[in-house]
Amino acid sequence: MTRMTKYHKSPQRVVVSLRCFFRRLGSFAPFQASMHSTLYLVHQAALIALRSHHLSLTSSIMDFMNIPRWYAVTFGAIVVAFIICPAVRYLSRVSMYYFLRYLYYPRPKFLRDKSDATRFDVVLFILLLVVNIICSAVGVHNLSQAIRRTGLMTVVNILPLAMGGHMNLLVDRCKIGLRNYQQIHRSIGRVAILEGLAHSIIALINEGLNWHSTSSIAAIVVRKLPRPIIGPPLTDSFLVSIGCIGPLCNATYIPCVLYAPLL
Amino acid sequence: MRRFYEVFNKLHLLLVIVLVSASVIHVGLHNPRRDPVLYLLVAVGIWILTRIARLATILFHSLRRRGRATEASVISMPGAFLVCVKLSQPWDFRPGQYAYLSFPGLNMYEVFQSHPFFIAWWHRSKDSTNDGDELGKPGPPDTAVFIIQRNDPTNSSTELTKPGVQLREEPCLCYGSRSSSKTKVLIEGPYGTTLNIGSYGTVVMFATGIGIAAQMPYIKQLLKDQDTVQTRRAALYWEIEAESKRFSVLGGRVSTDEENVRSVDGAWVHRWMNELLKTVKRKKVGRILSPILVVLTWLDAGYSDLCPWRI
């Protein structure tokens, strides 16, 4: 308590202690959001370290062709910008009022009686979607590449989803609130669903109704499931749509109506 | 609705397991260094680690310490349950904290349900004046109090207060000796970050009904540090959905009579409110208690001339 009060006792003090700064910053929502996405960066660093036993870390990062990895790194860069760049820090303090007033608190009219999503959540979702579309489109020249890319992006999006909608220590350390975290969880989930659907639809278009595909889930699941019920080509999309049901199941918070136009 | 949510929550988990395992089979495990496989394995690892971390916090708070276990006494009140959780391990209380509670004492299925609740009030063992160590007894434990909403009619007994196995005269620290039922509790936390409202000159708080649970700790903290914080003016607007004739007993001087309070909606916090109002050192303390709106203000005399609004 003394720590807190000592700082607030002297508003004249120009040099803000780092601790207080971080405390302020921690409650700043874009920072919270970007902190969440640093998780991407952490995973990515771990993966790079895992994969590049013969290469140095930097040369792996310089692998320009790996778009999904850049997707991850971009998110982390936001955080780095926040911490390193003083201009951003200053702007964040100045724009706090406008941010809270016009982005963080207002709830969009078209969602008002359907969910508790704020404008910020919608913007975050759209941003996530756009970035994901860019990442699954850049450098893709044919359909088989598109299949591979969308599949990979789906899996990348599953990483932060794996922490679940339940609050946990890591997210709490990042000073993300429960409501925000659940919104982010849903947003990423929706994006992952869309990408998974795109993946299976493109695969269906490209390969057609392949009744003898053995390398897909279809074969595995069909071996277990009775053949008359579900045909092999459908199982892939069937499984993805099962995955869609899951996030949709948080029905107490988000009515399915919200997703209907998205899906 | 709540059961509906629970069912779908479990279904969600099940379907995710199906999805992930199907995806692992889909991409093929023969080359674990391929990107998708690696990502999936990392995802599974993250899931397992978060589960372990959550389990560890629950287990830590379930440990017995000095012969004391974590247990909850549940006081049935109109509109809500007051759950006093006596913690075996010390807890660093701060406003804005919340914890996940689940009650395994009720039935087995409850173990797998946990819901977040704000800590509405606390008793620190350090704060208590009667030092039990002189008498050879351990002092009172750290106690966190939660307010849990109930949607059933006031007098019906529910699972939490079923007169059964463990009904006992167990004094909860905040409400003296009242009959309360004791259950086992699994507590996971603390989570949540504290807003530093002591740095603002004017603080206005709004709450509706049970939402007061989130505001009480802030009021408590603010008044505890009222000599040092920057805050000069503070007001709490609390709207209560209550029948006016019932609440009128609270009008004017807040009643301390247990019997009156028992039948009043929104009475969960009135004792704490009284306790807090006694500690206000400012010159002006305003208190308006109307049937549906409770307004508490405390103003510094020096600032009240500048105050554009008065209550």
Coordinates of C-alpha atoms in Angstrom, one line a residue, chain A residues 45-64 66 69, chain B residues 33:
Chain A
A45 CA 10.2 -18.9 -30.6
A46 CA 9.9 -22.3 -29.0
L47 CA 9.1 -23.9 -32.3
I48 CA 11.9 -22.2 -34.1
A49 CA 14.3 -23.4 -31.4
L50 CA 12.9 -26.9 -31.7
R51 CA 13.2 -27.0 -35.5
S52 CA 16.4 -25.2 -36.1
H53 CA 18.9 -27.5 -34.5
H54 CA 21.2 -27.0 -37.4
L55 CA 20.4 -23.4 -38.2
S56 CA 20.8 -20.3 -36.1
L57 CA 17.7 -18.7 -34.6
T58 CA 18.0 -15.5 -36.7
S59 CA 18.3 -17.4 -40.0
S60 CA 15.2 -19.2 -39.2
I61 CA 13.3 -16.1 -38.5
M62 CA 14.6 -14.7 -41.8
D63 CA 12.7 -17.5 -43.5
F64 CA 10.5 -15.1 -45.5
N66 CA 6.8 -18.9 -43.8
R69 CA 5.2 -17.5 -38.7
Chain B
R33 CA 8.9 -32.3 -37.2

